[in-house]
Coordinates of C-alpha atoms and ligand atoms in Angstrom, one line a residue:
X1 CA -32.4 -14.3 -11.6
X2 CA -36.1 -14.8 -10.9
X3 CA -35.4 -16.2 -7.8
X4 CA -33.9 -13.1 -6.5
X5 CA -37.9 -11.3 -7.5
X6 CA -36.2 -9.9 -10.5
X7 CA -39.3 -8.9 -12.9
X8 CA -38.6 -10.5 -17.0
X9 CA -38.4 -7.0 -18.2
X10 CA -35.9 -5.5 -15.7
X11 CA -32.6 -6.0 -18.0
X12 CA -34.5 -5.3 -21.2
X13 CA -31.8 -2.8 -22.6
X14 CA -30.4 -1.6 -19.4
X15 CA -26.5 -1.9 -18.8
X16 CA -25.8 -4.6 -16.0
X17 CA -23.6 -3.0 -13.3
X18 CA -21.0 -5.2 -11.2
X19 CA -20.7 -4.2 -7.8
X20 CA -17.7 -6.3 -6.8
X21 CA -17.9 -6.1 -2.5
X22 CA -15.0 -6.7 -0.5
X23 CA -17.0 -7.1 2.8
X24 CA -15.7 -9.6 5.4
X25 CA -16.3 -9.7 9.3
X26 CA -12.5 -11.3 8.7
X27 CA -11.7 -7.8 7.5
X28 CA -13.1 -5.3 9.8
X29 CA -11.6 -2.2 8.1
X30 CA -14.2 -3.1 5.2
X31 CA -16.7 -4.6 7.5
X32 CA -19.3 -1.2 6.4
X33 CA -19.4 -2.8 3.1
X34 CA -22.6 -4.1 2.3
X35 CA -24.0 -0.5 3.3
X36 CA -22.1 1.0 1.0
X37 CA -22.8 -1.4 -1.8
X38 CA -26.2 -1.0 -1.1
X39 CA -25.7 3.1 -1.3
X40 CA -24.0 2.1 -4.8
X41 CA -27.2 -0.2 -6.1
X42 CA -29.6 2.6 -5.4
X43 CA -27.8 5.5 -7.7
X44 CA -27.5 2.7 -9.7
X45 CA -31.5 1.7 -10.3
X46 CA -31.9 5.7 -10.0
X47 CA -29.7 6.0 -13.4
X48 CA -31.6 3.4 -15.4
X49 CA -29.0 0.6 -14.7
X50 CA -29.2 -3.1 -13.0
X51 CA -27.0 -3.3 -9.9
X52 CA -25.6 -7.2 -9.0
X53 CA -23.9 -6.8 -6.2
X54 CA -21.4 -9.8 -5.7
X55 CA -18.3 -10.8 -3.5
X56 CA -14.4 -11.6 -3.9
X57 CA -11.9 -12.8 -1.7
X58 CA -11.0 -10.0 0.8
X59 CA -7.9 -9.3 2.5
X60 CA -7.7 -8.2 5.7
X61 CA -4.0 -6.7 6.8
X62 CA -4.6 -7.2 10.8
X63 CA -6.1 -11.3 10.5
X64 CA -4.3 -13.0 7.6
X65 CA -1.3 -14.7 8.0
X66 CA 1.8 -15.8 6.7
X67 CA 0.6 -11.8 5.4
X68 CA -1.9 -10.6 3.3
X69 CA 0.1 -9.6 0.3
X70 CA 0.9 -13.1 -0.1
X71 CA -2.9 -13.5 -1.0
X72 CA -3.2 -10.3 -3.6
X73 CA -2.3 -11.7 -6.5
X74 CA -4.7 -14.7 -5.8
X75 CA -7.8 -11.8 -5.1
X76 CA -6.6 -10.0 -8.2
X77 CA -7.2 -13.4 -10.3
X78 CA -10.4 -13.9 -8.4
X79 CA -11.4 -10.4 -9.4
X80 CA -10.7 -10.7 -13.1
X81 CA -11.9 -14.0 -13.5
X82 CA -15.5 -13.1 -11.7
X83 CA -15.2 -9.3 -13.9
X84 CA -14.9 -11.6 -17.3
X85 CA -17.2 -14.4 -16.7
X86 CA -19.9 -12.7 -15.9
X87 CA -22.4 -11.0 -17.9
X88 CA -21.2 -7.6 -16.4
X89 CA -21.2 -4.6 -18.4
X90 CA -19.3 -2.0 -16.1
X91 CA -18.1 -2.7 -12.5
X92 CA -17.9 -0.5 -9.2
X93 CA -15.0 -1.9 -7.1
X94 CA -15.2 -1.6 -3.2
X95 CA -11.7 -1.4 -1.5
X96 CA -10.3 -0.2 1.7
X97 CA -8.2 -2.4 3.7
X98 CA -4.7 -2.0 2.3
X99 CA -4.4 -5.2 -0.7
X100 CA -8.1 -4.9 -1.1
X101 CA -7.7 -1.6 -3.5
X102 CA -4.3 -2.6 -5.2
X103 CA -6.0 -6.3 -5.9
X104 CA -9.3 -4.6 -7.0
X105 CA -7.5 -2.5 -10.0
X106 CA -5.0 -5.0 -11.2
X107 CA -8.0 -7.6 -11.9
X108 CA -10.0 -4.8 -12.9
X109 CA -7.3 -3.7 -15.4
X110 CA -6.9 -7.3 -16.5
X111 CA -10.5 -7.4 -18.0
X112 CA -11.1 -3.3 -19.3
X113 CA -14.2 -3.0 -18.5
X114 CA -15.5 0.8 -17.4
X115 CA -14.8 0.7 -13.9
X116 CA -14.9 3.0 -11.2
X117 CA -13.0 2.7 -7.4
X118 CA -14.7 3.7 -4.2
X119 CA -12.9 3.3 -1.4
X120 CA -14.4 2.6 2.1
X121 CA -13.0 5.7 3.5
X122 CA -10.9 5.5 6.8
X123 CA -11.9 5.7 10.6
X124 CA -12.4 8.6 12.9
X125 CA -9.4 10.3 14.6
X126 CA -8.5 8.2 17.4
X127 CA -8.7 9.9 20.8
X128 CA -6.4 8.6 23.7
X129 CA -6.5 10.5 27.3
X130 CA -7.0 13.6 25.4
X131 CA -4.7 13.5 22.5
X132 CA -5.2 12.1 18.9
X133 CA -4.2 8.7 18.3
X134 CA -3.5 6.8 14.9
X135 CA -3.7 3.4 13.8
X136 CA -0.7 1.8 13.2
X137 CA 2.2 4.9 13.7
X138 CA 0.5 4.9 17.2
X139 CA 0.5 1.2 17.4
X140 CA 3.9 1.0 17.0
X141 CA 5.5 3.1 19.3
X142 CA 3.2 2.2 22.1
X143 CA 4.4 -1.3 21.6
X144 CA 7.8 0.2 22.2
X145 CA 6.9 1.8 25.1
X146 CA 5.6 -1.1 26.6
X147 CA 9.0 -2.9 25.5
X148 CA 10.7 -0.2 27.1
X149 CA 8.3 -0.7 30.5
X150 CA 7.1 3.2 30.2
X151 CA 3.8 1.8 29.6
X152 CA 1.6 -1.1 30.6
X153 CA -0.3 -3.8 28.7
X154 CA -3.8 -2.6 30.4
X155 CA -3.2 1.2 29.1
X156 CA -1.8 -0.3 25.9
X157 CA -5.5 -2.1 25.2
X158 CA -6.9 0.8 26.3
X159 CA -5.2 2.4 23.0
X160 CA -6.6 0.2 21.0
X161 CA -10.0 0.7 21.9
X162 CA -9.8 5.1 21.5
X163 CA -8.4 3.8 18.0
X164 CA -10.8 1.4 16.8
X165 CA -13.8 3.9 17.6
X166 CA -15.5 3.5 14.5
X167 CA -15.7 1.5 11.0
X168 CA -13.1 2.3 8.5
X169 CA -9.7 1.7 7.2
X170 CA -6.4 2.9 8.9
X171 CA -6.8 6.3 9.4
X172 CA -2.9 7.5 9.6
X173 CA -1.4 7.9 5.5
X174 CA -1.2 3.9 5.7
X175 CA -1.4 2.2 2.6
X176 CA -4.8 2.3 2.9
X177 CA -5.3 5.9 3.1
X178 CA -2.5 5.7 0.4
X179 CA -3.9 3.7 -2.0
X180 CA -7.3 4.8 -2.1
X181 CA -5.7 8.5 -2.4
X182 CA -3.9 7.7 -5.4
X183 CA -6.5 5.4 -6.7
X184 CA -8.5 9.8 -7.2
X185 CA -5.0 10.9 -8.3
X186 CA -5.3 8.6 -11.0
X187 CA -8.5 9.8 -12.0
X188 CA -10.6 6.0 -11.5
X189 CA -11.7 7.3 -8.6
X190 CA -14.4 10.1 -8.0
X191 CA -13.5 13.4 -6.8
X192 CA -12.9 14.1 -3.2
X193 CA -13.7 10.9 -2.4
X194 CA -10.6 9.1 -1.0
X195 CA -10.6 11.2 2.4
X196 CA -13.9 11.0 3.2
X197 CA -14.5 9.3 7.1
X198 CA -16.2 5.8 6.4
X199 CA -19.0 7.1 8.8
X200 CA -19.5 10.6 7.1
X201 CA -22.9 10.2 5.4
X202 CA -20.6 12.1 2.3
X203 CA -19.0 9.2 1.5
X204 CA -22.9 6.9 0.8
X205 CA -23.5 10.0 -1.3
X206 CA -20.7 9.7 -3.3
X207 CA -21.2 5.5 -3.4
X208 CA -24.9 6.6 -4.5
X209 CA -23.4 9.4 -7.4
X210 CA -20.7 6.4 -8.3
X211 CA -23.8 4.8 -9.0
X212 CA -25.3 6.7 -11.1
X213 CA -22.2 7.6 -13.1
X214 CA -20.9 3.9 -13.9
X215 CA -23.9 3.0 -15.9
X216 CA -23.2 6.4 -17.9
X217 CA -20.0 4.7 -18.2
X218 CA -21.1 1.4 -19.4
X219 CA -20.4 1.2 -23.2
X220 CA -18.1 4.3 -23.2
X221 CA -14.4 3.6 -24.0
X222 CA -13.6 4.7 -20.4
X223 CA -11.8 1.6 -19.7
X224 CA -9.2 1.8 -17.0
X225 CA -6.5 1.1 -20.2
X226 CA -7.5 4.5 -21.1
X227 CA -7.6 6.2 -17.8
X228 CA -5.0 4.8 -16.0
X229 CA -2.1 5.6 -18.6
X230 CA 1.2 6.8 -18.2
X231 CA 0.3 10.1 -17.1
X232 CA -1.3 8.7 -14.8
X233 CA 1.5 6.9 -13.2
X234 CA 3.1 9.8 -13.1
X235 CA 0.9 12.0 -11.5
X236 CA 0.2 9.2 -9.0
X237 CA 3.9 9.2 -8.3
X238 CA 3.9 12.8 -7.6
X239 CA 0.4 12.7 -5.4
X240 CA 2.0 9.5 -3.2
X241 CA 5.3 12.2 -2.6
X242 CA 3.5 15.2 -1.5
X243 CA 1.4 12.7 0.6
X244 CA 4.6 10.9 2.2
X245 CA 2.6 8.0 0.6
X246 CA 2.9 3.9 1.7
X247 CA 6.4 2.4 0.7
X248 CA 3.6 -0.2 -0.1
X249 CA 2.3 1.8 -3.4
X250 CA 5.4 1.3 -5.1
X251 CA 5.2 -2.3 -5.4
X252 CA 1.5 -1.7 -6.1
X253 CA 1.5 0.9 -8.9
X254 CA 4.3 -1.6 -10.4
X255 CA 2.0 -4.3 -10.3
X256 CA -1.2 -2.5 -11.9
X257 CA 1.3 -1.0 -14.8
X258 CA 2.3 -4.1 -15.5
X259 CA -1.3 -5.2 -16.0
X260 CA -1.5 -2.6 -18.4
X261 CA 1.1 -2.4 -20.1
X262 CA 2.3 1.4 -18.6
X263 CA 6.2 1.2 -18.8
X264 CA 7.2 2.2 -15.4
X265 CA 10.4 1.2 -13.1
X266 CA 11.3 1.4 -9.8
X267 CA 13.5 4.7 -10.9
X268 CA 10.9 6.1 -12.0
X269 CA 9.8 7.0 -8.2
X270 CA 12.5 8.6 -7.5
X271 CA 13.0 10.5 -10.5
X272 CA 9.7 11.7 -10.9
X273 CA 8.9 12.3 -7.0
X274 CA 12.4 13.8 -6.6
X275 CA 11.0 17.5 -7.0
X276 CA 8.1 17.3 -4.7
X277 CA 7.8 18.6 -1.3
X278 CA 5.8 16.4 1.4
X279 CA 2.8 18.8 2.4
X280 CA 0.4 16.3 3.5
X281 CA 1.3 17.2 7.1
X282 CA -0.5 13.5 8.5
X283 CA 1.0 10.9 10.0
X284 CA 3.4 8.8 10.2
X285 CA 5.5 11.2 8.1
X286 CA 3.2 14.2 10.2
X287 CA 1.1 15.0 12.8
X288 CA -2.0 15.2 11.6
X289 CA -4.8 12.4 10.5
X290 CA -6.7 11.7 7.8
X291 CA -10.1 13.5 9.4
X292 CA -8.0 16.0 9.8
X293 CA -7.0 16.1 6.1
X294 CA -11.0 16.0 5.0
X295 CA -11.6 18.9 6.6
X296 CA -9.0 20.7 5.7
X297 CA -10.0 20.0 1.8
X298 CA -8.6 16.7 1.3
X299 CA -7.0 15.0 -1.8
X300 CA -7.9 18.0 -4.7
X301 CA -6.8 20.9 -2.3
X302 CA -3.2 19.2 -2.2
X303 CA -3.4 18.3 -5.5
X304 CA -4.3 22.3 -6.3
X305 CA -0.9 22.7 -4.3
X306 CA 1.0 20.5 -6.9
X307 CA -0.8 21.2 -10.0
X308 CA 2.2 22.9 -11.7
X309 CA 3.9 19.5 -11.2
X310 CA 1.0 17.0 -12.5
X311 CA -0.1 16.6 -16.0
X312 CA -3.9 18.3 -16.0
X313 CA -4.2 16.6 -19.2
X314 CA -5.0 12.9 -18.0
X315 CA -8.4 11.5 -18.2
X316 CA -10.9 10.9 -15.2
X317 CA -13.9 8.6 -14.7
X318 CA -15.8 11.5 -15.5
X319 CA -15.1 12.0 -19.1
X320 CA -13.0 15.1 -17.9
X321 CA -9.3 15.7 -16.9
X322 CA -7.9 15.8 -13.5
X323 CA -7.1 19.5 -14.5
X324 CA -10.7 20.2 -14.6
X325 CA -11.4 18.3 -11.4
X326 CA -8.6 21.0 -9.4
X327 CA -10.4 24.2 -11.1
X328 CA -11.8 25.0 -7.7
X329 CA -10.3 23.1 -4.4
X330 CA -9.8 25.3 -1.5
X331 CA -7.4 24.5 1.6
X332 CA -9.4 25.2 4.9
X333 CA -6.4 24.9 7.0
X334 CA -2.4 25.7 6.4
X335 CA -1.3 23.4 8.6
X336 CA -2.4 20.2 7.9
X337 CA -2.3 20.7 3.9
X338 CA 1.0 23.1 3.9
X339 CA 1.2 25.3 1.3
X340 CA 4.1 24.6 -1.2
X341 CA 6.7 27.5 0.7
X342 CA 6.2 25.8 3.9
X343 CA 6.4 21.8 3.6
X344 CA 6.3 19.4 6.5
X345 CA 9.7 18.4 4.5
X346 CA 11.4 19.7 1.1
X347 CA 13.5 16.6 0.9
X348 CA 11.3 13.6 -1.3
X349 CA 9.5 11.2 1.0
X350 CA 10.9 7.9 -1.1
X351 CA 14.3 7.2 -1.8
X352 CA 15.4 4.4 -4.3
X353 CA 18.7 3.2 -3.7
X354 CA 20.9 0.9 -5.3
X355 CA 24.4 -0.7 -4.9
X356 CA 26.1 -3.6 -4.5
X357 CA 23.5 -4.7 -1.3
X358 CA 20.4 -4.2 -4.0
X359 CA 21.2 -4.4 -7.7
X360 CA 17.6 -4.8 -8.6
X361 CA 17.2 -1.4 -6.1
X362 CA 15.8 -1.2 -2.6
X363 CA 13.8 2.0 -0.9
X364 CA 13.5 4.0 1.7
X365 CA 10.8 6.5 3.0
X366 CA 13.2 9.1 3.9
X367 CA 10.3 11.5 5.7
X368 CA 9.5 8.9 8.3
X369 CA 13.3 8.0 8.7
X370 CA 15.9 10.0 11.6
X371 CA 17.5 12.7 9.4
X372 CA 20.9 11.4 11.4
X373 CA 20.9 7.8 10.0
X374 CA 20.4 8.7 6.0
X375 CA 23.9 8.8 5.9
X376 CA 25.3 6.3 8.3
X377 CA 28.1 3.4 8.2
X378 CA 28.0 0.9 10.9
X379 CA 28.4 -3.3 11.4
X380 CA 25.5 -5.8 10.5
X381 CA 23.9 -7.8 12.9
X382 CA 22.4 -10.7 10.7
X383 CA 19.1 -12.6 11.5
X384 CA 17.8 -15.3 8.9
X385 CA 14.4 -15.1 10.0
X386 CA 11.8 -12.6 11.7
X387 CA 12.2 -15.8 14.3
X388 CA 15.6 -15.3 15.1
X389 CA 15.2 -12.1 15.3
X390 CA 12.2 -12.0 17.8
X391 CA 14.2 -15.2 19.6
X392 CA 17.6 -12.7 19.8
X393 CA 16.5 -8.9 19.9
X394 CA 16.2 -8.7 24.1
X395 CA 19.0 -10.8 25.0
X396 CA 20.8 -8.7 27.1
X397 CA 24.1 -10.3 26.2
X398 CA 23.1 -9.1 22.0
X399 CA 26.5 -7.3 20.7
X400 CA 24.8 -4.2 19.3
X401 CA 24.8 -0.8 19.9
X402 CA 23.5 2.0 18.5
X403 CA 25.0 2.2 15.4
X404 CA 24.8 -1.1 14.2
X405 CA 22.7 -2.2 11.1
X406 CA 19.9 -4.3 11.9
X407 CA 19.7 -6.9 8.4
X408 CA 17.0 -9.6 8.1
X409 CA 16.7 -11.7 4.7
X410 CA 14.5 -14.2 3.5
X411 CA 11.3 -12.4 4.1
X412 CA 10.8 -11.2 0.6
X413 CA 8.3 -12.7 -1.3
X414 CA 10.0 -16.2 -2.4
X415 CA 12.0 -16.1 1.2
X416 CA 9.1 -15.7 3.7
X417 CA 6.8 -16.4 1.2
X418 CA 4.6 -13.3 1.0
X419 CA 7.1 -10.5 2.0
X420 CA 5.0 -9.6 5.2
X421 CA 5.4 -6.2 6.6
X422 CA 8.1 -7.0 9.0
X423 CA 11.0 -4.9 8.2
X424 CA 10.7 -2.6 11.1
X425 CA 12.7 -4.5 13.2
X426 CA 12.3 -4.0 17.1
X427 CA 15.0 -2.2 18.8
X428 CA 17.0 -4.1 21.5
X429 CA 15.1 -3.8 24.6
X430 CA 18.7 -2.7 25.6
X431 CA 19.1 0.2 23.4
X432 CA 15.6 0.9 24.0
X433 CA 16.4 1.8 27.4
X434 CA 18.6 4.0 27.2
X435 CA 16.9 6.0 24.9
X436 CA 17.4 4.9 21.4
X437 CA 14.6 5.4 19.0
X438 CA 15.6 4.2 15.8
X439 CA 18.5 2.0 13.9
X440 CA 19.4 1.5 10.6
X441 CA 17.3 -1.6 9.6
X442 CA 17.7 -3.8 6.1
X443 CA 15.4 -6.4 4.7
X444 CA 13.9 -7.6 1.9
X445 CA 10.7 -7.5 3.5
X446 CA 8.1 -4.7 3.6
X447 CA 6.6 -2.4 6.2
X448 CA 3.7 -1.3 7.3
X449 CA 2.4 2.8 5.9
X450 CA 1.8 3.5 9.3
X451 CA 5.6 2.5 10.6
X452 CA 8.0 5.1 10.6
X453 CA 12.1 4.8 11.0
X454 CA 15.3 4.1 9.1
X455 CA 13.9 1.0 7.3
X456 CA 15.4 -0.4 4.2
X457 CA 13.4 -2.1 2.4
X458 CA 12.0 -4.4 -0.6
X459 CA 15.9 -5.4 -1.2
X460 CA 16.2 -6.9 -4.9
X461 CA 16.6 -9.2 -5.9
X462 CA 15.9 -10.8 -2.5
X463 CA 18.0 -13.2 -0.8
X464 CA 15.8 -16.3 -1.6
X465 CA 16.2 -15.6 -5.1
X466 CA 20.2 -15.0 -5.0
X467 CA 20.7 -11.8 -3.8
X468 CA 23.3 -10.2 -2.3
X469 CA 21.5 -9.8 1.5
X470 CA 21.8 -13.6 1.8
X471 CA 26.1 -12.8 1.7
X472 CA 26.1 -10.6 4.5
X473 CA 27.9 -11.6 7.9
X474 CA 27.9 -10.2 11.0
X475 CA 30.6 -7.6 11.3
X476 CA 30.3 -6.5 7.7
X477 CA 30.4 -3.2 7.4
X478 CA 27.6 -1.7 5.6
X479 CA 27.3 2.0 4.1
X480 CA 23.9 3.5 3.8
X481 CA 24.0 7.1 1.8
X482 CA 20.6 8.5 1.2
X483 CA 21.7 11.6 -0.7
X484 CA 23.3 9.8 -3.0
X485 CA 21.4 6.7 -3.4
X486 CA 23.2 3.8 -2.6
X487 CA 23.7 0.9 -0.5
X488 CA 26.7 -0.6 -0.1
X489 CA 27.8 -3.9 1.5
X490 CA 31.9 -2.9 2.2
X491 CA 33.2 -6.6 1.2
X492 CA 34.5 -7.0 -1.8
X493 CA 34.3 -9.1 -5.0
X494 CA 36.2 -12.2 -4.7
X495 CA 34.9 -12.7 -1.0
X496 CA 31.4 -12.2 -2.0
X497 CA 32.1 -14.9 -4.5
X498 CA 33.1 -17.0 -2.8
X499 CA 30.6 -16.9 0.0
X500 CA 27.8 -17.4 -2.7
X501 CA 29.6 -20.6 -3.4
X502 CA 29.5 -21.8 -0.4
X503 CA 25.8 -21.2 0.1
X504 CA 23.0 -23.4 0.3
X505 CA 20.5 -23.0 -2.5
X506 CA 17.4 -22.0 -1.0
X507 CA 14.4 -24.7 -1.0
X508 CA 10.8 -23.5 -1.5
X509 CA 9.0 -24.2 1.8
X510 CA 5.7 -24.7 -0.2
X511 CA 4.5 -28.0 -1.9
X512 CA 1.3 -27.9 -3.3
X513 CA -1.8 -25.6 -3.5
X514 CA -1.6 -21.7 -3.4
X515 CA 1.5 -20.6 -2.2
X516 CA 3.3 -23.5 -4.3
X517 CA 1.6 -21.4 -7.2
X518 CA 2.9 -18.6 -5.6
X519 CA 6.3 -19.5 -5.0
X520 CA 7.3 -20.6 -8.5
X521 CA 5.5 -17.3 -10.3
X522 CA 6.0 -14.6 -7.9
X523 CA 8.6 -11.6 -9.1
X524 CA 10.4 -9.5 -7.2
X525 CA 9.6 -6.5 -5.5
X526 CA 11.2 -4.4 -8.6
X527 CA 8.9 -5.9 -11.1
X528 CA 5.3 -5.3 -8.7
X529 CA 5.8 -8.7 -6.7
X530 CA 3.1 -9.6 -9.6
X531 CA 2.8 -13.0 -11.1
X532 CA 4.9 -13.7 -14.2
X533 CA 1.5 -15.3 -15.9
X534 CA -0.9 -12.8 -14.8
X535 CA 1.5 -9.5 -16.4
X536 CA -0.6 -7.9 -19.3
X537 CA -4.4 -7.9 -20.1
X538 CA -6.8 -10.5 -21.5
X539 CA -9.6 -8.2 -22.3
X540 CA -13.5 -8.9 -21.3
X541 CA -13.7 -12.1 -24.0
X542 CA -14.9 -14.8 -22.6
X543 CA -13.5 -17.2 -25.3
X544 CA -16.9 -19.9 -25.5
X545 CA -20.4 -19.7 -24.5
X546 CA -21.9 -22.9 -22.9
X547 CA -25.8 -23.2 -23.6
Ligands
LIG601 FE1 -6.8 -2.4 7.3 FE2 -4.8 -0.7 8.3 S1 -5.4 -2.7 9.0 S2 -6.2 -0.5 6.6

């Protein structure tokens, strides 16, 4: 450490503060990163502690290929492993880009040290020939429009440009957004912070006051084991409902229970988040983005909206409850943060449904899906791959139609491997002309936060591992019923049976290295899409000391 100018004396008795950096030109929505960090180190030495600032894999959503969810369990190990071995007596965690925060807390979790998330905070509004713009929902429908030949390529870069204006994470309710938003729900977060604009020189103050509150922290029993509990997970559940929160967080908040311990199932989200109106009025479930949100008092001002739904009694970084953090959080504007008689939508953002289609359950953000397809019957059209699919979608000859049910298996996390966000199918280029702008789509696959449309997804047990979506044929008729929560493929029994013996077992595509690893221990989207080894905690222990 002396040849980094550290003086003998500076550790004598001072807590030694981890500041684990998720900075990577690879990952431009945390490309701000090492300012941040350096915001963080300064509260730090300011409160009598030692910053170290030091880096971990980091996943970038728009680069990373097959996907990066196929890489967080590996940045979640890398997290832990750097956490425990490590002379590290607390640890700030910098996240933003969408795995980045989800990785961050289960490795975090996995070692229970006092920890505290700060998210990176999310980019400006976009502005496009006079109109806001957001990443990803905006993306998305441009690309359709250029699909559908009502826009061109050069106006379509042009978009990409007024969105990109400035550093940050997605700033539609992504998963980003999401995560980092339920990361403060959850009270391991500070107050106020997840909305914050990346650029707003708020969010360095509150990296600087994280600073000087994690080594107050060190050698407290506020471990994330103690914060993030079942209450917790509950009110989480609630917050990512009223927010029309990522499909995404469901497999993530799995995954970080199960690092803890926290009992908590897939039918949980539905039964907890039944009750709660959506009235986070931001995209792609609104109209709004998350600037918009800041201003209009952010994450505690909905939260004030809800509080007769969350339990006020759960702990926060701070030593106090999220109760106390609500006492006083004002909303600046009715429309973007809707009060609780008025809300963008009544009916619950996330659907879990089940059936013969999805015994292990599947889901469905119902307040970025048509209202007219959450109860719809039609015929599958049946691609094996995203390939295919891409390969088929604009053949002019393609026997669809509106009301057929778009399916694609083996792009869960065994299947693809790394169940990329790819279930948002396109539409036929055929349908899209004549005006369609949304199908009934089924995969095992996830999708984007930002993505909006009647997408089933995270099917379970997936097709590569046996499931039913690896049966269906084309013609089968297939009955979706969002009000009452199932999924059903319309063949029966014996026919099913008999097609699953006449199939293939599925091979792993993977033969050595990572995604070997990953292919043999991944679970299934019900259980977090963790890996079976890494479930539970190993404490901060390291086990022998080498002189
Ligand atoms: Fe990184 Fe959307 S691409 S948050």
């Amino acid at each position: 450490m002396k040849s980094q100018g550290l003086p003998d004396d500076v550790f004598d008795g001072k807590p030694i503060i981890g500041i684990c950096n998720t900075w990577s030109e690879l990952n431009p929505c945390n490309g701000h990163f090492r300012q941040l960090a350096d915001h963080v180190s300064r509260g730090v030495w300011e409160a009598g502690g030692v910053p170290l600032q030091f880096p971990t894999t980091s996943l970038g959503e728009p680069l990373m290929r097959p996907s990066a969810m196929a890489y967080r369990n590996l940045m979640s190990m890398d997290v832990e492993e750097s956490i425990r071995s490590n002379p590290i007596d607390a640890v700030v965690l910098l996240g933003g880009c969408d795995k980045t925060i989800p990785a961050l807390l289960m490795g975090a979790a996995s070692v229970d040290v006092p920890t505290i998330l700060l998210s990176g905070g999310p980019m400006l509004n976009g502005k496009f020939q006079g109109r806001d713009v957001g990443s990803g929902t905006d993306v998305w429908k441009f690309s359709e429009a250029v699909r559908a030949g009502t826009m061109t390529e050069d106006e379509f870069l042009a978009t990409e440009a007024c969105m990109a204006r400035s550093a940050g994470h997605c700033m539609t309710m992504g998963t980003a957004s999401t995560m980092a938003c339920l990361a403060e729900a959850m009270g391991i977060a500070p107050a106020g912070s997840a909305a914050i604009p990346a650029v707003d020189a708020r969010r360095s103050t509150v990296a600087h006051l994280a600073g000087r509150r994690i080594v107050a922290m060190a050698g407290s029993d506020l471990i994330p084991s103690r914060i993030l509990d079942r209450r917790a997970f509950e009110n989480a559940i609630r917050v990512s409902a009223t927010i029309a929160g990522s499909t995404n967080a469901v497999i993530h908040l799995l995954a970080i229970a199960g690092r803890l311990g926290v009992e908590l199932s897939l039918a949980d989200f539905d039964q907890i988040g039944r009750d709660v109106p959506v009235l986070a009025n931001v995209r792609p479930s609104g109209a709004y983005l998350m600037e918009d949100f800041y201003y209009a008092g952010g994450l505690p001002a909905l939260m004030g909206r809800i509080r007769h739904l969350l339990d006020l009694t759960a702990l926060t970084i701070d030593g106090d409850t999220i109760g106390d953090r609500l006492q006083d959080a004002p909303v600046f504007d009715d429309d973007v943060i809707r009060p609780i008689t008025s809300p963008v939508t009544q009916e619950p953002a996330l659907a879990v449904l089940t059936g013969n289609l999805c015994p292990d359950g599947a889901v469905i953000k119902v307040s970025a899906a048509s209202a007219h397809l959450t109860t719809h019957r039609g015929q599958a059209l049946v691609f094996d791959t995203i390939e295919e699919c891409h390969d088929r979608i604009d053949d002019p000859n393609l026997e669809v139609d509106a009301t057929t049910i778009l399916v694609l298996r083996n792009a869960g996390p065994k299947g693809y491997p790394g169940m990329p966000e790819i279930g948002g199918l396109p539409l036929p280029r055929k349908l899209l002309a004549q005006g369609v702008e949304d199908m009934v789509r089924i995969s095992d696959a996830r999708m984007s936060g930002t993505a909006y449309g009647t997408v089933v997804l995270h099917v379970a047990p997936e097709s590569a591992a046996g499931g039913p979506l690896a049966l269906v044929r084309d013609g089968d008729w297939i009955s979706l019923n969002v009000p009452n929560r199932s999924l059903t493929l319309e063949v029966d029994d014996a026919e099913l049976a008999e097609r699953a013996h006449s199939l293939d077992a599925p091979r792993p595509s993977s033969t050595r290295g990572y995604m070997k690893l990953y292919e043999d221990h991944v679970l299934g989207a019900d259980a977090g899409a963790d890996f079976d080894f890494l479930q539970g905690s190993s404490g901060s222990a390291v086990p022998r000391q080498s002189f």
